[in-house]
Coordinates of N, CA, C and O in Angstrom, one line a residue:
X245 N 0.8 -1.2 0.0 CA 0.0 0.0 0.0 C 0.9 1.2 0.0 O 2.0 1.3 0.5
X246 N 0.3 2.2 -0.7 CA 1.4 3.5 -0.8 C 0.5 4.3 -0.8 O -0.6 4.0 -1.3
X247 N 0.8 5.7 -0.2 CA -0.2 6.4 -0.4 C 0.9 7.9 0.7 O 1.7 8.0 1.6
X248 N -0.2 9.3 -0.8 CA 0.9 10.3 -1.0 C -0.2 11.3 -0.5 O -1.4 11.3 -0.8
X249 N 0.6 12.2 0.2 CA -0.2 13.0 0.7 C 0.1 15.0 0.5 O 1.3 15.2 0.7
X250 N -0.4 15.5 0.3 CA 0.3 16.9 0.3 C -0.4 18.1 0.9 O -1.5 18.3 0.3
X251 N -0.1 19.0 2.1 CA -0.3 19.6 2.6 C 0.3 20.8 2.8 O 1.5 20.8 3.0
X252 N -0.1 21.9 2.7 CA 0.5 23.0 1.8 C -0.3 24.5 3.1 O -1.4 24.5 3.7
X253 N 1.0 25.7 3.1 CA 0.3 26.0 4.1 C -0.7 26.7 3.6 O -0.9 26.7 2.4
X254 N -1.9 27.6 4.7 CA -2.4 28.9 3.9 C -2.2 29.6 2.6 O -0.9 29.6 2.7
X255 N -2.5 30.3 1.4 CA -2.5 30.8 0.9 C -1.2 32.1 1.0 O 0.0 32.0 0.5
X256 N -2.0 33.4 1.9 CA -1.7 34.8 3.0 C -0.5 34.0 3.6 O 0.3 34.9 3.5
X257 N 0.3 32.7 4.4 CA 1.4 32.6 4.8 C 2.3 32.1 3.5 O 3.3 32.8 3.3
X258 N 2.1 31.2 2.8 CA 2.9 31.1 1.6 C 3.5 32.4 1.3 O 4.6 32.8 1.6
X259 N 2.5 33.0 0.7 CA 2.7 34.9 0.1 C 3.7 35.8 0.9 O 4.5 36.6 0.5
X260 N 3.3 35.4 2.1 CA 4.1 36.3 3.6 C 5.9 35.7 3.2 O 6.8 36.4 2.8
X261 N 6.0 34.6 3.4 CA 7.3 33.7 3.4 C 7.8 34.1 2.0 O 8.8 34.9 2.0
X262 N 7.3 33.6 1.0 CA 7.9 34.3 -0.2 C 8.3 35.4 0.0 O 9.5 35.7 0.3
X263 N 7.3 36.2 -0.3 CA 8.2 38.0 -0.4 C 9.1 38.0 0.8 O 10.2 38.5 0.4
X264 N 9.0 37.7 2.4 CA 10.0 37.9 2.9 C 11.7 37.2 2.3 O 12.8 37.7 2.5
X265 N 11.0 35.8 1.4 CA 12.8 35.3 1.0 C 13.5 36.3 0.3 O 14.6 36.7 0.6
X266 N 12.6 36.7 -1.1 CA 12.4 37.9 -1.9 C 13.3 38.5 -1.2 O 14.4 38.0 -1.2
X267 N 13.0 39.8 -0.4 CA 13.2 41.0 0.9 C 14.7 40.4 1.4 O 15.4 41.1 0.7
X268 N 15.4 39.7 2.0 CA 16.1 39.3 2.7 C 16.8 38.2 2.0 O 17.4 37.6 2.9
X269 N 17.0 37.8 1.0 CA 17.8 36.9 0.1 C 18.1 37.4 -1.3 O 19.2 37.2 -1.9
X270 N 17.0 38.0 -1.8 CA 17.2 38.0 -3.0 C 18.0 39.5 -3.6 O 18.8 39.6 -4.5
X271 N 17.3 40.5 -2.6 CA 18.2 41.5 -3.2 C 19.1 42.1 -3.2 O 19.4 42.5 -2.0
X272 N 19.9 42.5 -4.2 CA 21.2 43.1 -4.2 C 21.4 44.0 -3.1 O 20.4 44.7 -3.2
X273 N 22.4 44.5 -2.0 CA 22.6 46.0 -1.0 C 23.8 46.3 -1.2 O 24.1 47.0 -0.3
X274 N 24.9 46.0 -2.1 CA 25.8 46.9 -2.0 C 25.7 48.0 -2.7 O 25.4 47.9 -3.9
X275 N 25.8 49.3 -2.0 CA 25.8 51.0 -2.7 C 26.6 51.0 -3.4 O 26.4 52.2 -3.7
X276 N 27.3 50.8 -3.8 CA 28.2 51.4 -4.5 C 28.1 50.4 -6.0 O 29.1 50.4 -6.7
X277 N 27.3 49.7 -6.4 CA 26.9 49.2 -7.4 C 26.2 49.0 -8.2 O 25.5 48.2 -7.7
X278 N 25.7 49.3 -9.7 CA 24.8 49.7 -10.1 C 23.4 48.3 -10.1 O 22.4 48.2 -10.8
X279 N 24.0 47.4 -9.0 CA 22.7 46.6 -8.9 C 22.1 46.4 -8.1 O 21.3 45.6 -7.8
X280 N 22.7 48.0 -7.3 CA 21.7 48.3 -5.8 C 20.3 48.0 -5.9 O 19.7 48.2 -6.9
X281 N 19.8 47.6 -4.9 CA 18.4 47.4 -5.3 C 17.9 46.6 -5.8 O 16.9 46.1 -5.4
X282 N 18.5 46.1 -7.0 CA 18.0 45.0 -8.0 C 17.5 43.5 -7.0 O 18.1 43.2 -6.0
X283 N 16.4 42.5 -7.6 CA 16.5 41.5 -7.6 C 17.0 40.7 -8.2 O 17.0 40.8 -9.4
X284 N 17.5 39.8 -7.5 CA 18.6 39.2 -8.3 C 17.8 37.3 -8.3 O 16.6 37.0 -8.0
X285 N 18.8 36.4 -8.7 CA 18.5 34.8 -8.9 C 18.9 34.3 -7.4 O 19.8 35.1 -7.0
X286 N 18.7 33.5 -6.7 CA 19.3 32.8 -5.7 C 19.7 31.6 -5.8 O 19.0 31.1 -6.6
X287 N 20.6 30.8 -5.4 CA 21.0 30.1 -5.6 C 21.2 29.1 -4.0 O 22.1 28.9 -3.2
X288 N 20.0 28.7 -4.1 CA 19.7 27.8 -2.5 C 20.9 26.8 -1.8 O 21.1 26.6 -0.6
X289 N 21.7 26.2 -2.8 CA 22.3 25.4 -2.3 C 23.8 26.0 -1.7 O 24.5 25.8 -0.7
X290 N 24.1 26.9 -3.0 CA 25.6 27.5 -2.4 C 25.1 29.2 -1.8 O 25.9 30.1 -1.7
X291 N 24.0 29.3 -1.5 CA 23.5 30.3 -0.3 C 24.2 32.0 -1.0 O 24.7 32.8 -0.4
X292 N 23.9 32.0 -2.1 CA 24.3 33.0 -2.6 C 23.4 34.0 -3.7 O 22.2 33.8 -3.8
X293 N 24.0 34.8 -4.3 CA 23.2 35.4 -5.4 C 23.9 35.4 -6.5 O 25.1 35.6 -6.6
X294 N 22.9 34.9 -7.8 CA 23.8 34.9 -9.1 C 23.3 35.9 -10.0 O 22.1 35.9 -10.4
X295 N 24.2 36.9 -10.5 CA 24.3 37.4 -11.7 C 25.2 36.9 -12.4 O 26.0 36.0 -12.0
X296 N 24.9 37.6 -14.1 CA 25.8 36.8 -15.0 C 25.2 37.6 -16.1 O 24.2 37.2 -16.7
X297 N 25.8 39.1 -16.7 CA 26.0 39.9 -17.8 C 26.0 39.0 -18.9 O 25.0 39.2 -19.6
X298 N 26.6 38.3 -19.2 CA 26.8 37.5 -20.4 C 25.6 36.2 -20.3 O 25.1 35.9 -21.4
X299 N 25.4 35.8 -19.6 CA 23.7 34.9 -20.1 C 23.2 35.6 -19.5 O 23.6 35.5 -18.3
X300 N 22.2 36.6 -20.0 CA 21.6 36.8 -19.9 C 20.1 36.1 -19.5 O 19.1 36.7 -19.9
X301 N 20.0 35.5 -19.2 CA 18.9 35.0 -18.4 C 18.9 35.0 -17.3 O 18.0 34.8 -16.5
X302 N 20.4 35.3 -17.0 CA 20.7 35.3 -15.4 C 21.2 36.7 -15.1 O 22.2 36.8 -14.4
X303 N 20.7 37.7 -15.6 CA 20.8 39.5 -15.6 C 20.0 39.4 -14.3 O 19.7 38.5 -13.6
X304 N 19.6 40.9 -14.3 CA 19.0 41.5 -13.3 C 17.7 42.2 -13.9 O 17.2 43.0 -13.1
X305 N 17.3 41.9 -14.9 CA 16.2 42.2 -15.6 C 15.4 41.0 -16.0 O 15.6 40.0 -15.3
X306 N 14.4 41.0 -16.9 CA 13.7 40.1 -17.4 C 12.9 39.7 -16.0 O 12.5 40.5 -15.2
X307 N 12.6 38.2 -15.8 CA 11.5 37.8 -15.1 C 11.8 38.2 -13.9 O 10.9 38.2 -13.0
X308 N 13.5 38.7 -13.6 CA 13.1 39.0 -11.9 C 12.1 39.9 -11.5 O 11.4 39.9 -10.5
X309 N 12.1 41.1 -13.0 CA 10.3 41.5 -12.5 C 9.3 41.1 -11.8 O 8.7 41.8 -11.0
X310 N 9.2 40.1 -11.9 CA 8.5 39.2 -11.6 C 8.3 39.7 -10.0 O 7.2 40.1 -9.4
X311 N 9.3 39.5 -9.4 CA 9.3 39.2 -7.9 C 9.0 41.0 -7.8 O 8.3 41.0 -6.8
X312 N 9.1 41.9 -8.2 CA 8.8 43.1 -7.7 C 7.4 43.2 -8.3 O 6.9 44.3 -7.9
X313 N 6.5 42.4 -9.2 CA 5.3 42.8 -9.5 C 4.3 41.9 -8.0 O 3.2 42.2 -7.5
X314 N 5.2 40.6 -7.7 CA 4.0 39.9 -6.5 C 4.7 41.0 -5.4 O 4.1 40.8 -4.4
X315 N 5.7 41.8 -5.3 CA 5.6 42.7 -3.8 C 5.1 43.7 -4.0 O 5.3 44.5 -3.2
X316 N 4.3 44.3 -5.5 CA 3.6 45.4 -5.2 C 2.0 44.9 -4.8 O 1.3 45.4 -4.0
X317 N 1.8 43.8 -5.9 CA 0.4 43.2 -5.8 C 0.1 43.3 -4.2 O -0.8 43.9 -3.6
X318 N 1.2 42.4 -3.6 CA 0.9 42.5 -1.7 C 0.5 43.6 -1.0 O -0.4 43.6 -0.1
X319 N 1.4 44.8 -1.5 CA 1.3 46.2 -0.7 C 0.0 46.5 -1.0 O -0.8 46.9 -0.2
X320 N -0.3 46.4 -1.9 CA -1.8 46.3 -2.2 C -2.5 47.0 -1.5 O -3.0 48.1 -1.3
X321 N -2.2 45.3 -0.6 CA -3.7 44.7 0.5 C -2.8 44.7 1.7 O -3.3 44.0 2.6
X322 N -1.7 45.2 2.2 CA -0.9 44.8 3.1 C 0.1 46.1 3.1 O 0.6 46.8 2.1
X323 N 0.0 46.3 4.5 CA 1.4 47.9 4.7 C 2.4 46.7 5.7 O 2.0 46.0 6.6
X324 N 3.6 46.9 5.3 CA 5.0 46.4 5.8 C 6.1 47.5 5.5 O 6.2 48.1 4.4
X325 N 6.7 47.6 6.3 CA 7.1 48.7 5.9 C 8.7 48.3 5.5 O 9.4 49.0 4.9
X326 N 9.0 46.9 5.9 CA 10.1 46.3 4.9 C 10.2 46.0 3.7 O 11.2 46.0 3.0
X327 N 8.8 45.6 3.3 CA 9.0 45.1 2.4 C 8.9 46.3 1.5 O 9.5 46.4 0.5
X328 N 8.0 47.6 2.1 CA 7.8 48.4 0.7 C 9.7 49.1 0.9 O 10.5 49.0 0.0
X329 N 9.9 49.5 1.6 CA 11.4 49.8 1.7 C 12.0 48.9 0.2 O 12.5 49.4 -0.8
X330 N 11.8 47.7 0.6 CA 12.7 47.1 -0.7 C 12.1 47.1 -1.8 O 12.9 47.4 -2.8
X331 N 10.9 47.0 -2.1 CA 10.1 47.9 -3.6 C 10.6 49.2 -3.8 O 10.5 49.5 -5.0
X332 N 11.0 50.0 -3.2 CA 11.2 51.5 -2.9 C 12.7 51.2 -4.0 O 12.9 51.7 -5.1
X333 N 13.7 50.2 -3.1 CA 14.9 50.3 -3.6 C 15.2 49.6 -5.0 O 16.1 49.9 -5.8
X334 N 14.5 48.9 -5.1 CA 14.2 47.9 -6.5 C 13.5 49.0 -7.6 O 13.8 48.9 -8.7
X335 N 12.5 50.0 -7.2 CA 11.5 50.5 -8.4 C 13.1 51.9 -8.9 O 13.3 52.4 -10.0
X336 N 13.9 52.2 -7.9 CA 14.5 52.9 -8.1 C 15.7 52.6 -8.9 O 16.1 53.3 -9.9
X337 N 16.5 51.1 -8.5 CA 16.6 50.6 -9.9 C 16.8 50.5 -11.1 O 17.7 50.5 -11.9
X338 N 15.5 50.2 -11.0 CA 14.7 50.4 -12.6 C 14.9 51.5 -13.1 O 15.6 51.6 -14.2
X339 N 14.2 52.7 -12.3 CA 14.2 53.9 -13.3 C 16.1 54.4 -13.6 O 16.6 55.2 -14.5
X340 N 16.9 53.7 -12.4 CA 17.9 54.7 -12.7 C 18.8 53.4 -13.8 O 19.8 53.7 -14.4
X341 N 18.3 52.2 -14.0 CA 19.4 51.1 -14.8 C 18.9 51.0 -15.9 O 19.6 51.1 -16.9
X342 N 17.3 50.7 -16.0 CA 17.1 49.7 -16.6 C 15.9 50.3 -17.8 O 15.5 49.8 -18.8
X343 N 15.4 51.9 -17.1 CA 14.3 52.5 -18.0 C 15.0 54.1 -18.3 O 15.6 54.8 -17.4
X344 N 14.8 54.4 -19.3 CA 15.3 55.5 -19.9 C 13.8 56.8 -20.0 O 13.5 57.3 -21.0
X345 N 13.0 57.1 -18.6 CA 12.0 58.2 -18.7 C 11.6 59.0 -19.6 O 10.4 59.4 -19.9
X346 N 12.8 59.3 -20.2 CA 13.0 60.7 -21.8 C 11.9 59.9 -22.8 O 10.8 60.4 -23.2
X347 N 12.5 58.4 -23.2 CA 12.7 58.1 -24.8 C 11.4 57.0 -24.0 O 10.3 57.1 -24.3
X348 N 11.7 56.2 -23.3 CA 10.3 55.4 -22.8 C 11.1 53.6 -23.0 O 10.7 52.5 -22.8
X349 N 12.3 54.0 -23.3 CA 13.4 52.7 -23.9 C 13.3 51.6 -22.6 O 13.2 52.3 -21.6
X350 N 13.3 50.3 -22.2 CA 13.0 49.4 -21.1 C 14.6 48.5 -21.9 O 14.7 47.9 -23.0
X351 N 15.7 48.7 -20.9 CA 16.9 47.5 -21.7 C 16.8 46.5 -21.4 O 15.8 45.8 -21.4
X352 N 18.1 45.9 -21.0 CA 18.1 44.0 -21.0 C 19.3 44.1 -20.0 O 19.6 43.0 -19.5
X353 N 19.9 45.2 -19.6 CA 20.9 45.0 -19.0 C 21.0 46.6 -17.7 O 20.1 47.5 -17.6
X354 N 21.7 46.5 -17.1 CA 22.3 47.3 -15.8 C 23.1 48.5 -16.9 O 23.7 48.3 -18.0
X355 N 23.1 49.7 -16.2 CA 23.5 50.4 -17.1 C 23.1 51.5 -18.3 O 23.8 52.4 -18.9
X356 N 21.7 50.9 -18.4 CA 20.6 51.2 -19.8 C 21.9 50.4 -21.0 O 22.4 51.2 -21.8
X357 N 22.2 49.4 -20.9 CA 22.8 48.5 -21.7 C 22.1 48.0 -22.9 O 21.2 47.2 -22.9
X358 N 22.9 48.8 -24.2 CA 21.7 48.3 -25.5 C 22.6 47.0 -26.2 O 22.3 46.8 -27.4
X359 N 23.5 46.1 -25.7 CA 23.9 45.1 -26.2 C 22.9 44.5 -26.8 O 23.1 44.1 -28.0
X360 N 21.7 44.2 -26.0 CA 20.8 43.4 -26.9 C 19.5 44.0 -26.1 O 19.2 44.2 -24.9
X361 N 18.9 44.0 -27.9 CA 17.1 44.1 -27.9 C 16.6 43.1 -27.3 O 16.6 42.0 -27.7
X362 N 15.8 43.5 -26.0 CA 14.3 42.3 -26.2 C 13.2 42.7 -25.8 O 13.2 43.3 -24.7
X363 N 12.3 42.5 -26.6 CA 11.4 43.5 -26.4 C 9.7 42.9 -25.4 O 8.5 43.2 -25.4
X364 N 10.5 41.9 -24.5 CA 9.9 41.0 -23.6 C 9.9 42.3 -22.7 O 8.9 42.3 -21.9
X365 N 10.6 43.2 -22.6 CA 11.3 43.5 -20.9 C 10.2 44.5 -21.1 O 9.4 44.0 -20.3
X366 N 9.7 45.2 -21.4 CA 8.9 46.2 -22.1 C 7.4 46.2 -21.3 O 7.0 47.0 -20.5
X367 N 6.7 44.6 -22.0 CA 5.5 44.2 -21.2 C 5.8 44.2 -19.4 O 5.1 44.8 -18.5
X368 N 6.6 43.8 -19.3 CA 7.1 43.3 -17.5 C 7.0 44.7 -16.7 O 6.3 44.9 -15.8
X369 N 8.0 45.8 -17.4 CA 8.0 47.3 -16.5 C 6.8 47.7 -16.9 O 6.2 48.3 -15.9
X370 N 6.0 47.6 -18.2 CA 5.0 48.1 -18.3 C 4.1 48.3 -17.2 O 3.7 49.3 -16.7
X371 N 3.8 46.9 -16.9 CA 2.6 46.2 -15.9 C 3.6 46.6 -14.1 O 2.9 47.0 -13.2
X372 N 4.3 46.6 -14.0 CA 5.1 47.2 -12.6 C 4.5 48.5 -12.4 O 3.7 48.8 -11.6
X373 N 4.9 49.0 -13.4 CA 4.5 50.7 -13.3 C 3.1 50.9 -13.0 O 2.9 51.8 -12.1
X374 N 1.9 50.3 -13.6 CA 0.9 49.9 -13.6 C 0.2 49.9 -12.1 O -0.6 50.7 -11.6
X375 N 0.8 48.7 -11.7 CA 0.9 48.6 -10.1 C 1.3 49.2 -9.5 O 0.7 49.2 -8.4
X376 N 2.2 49.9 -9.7 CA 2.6 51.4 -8.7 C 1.7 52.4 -8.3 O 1.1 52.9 -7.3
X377 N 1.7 52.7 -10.2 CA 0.2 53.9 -9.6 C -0.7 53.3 -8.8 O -1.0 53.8 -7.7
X378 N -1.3 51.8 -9.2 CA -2.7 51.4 -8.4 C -1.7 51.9 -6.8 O -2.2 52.8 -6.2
X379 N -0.5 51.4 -6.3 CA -0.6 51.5 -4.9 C -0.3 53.2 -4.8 O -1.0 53.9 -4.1
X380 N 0.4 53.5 -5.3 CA 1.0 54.7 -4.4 C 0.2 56.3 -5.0 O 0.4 57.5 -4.6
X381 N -1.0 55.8 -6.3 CA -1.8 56.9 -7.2 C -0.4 57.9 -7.6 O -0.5 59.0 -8.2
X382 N 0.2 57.7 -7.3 CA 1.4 58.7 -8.4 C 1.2 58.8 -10.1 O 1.6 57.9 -10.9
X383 N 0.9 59.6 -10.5 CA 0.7 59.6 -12.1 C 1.9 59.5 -13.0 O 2.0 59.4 -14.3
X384 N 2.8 59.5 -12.1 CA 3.8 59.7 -13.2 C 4.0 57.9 -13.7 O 4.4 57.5 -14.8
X385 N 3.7 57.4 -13.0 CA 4.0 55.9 -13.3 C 3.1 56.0 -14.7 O 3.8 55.6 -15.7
X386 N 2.0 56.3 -14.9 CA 1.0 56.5 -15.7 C 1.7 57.0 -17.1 O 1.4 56.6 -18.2
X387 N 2.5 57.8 -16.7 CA 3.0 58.7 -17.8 C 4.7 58.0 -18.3 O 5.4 58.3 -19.2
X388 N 5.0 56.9 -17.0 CA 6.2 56.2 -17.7 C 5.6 55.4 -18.5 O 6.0 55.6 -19.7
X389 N 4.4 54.2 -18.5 CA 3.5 53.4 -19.0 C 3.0 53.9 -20.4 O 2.5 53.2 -21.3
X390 N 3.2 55.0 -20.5 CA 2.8 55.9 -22.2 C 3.9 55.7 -22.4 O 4.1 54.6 -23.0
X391 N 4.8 56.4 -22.1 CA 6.7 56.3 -23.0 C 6.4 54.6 -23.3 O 5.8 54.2 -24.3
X392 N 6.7 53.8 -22.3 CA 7.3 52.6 -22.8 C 5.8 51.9 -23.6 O 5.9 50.7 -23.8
X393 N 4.8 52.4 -23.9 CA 4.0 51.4 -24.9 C 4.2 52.2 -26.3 O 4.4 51.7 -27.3
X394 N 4.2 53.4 -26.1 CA 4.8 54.2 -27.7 C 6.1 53.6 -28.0 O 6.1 53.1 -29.1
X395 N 7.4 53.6 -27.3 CA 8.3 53.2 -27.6 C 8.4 51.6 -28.1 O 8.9 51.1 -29.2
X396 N 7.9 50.8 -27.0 CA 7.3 49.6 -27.9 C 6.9 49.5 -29.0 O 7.7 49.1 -29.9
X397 N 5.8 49.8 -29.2 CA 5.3 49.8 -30.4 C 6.0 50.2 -31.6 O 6.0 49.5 -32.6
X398 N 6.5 51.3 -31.4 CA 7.6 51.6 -32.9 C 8.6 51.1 -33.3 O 9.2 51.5 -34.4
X399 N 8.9 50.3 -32.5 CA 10.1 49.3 -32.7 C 9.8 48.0 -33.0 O 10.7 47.3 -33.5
X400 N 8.5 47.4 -32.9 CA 8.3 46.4 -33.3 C 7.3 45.5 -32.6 O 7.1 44.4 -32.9
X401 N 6.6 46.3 -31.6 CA 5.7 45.6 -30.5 C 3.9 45.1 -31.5 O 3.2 44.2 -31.3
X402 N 3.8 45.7 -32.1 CA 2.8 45.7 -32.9 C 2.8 44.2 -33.6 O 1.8 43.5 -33.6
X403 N 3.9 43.9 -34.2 CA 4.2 42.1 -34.1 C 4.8 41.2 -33.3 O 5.3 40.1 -33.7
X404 N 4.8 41.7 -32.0 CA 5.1 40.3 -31.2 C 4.2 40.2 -30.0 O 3.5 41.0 -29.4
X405 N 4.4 39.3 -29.9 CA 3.4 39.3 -28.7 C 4.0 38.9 -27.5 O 4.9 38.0 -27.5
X406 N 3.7 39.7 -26.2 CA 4.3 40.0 -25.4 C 3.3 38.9 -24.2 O 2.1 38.9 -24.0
X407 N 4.4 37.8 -23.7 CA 3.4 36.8 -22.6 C 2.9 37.3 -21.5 O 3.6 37.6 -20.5
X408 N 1.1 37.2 -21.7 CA 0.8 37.6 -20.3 C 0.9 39.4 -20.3 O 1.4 40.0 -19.3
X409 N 0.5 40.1 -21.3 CA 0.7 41.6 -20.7 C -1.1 41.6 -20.8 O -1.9 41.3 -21.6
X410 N -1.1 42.3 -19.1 CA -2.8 42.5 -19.2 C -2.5 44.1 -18.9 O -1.7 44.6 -18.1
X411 N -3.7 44.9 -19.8 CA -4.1 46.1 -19.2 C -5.2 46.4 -19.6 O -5.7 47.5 -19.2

């Protein structure tokens, strides 16, 4: 006889535990670096953080979005004042690495690095920004969300399709 069982906690504590690994593992704090703030990949077994400029899949862009769109979703519905601290340092980030305000440009790299186009990164800040205004009603997020869908679009957004961009 065999028999498998799975028990999984709450919903609200899962969510809680995540963003806190998020908050306290994942993101970058040295100042003097331009990946202050950033979230970064973890690496559970050798208890570290990976970047890697050159694969790019392991940058500081792309899906780590991710982790800064479920810690705005949370602030939402939830005030912590760590975790928005690290949203705070992460959305700053962005605007100073990774989004160009003027032109509405979203890169791939630290820096505003145009080594390589992808025009995935675009949808991801789009929908961040999105969430910002919902928490913090700041319009300017509103008005970064115009730059980067015009700038998309003229470059090539009109034929591709971007996974999962809702607005």
């Amino acid at each position: 006889t065999y028999a498998e069982f799975f028990v999984a906690e709450e919903i609200e504590t899962l969510l809680k535990k995540r963003i806190n690994f998020i908050v306290d593992n994942q993101q970058y704090l040295r100042e003097d670096s331009p990946l202050y703030g950033a979230f970064l990949i973890y690496d559970n077994k050798e208890r570290q953080l990976v970047f890697d400029s050159v694969f790019r899949d392991h940058n500081a862009c792309r899906e780590r979005t991710g982790m800064a769109l479920l810690i705005v979703k949370y602030l939402q519905s939830h005030n912590d004042d760590k975790i928005r601290a690290a949203l705070d340092k992460y959305i700053a980030f962005v605007i100073r690495e990774v989004f160009d305000s003027d032109t509405g440009e979203v890169f791939d790299g630290v820096r505003k690095s145009v080594k390589y186009k992808r025009l995935y990164n675009a949808p991801w800040i789009t929908m961040l920004f999105t969430e910002m205004y919902l928490l913090t009603k700041n319009t300017e997020y509103l008005h970064y969300v115009i730059k980067i869908l015009e700038q998309y679009y003229s470059v090539g957004g009109d034929k591709f399709y971007p996974n999962g961009l809702s607005m």
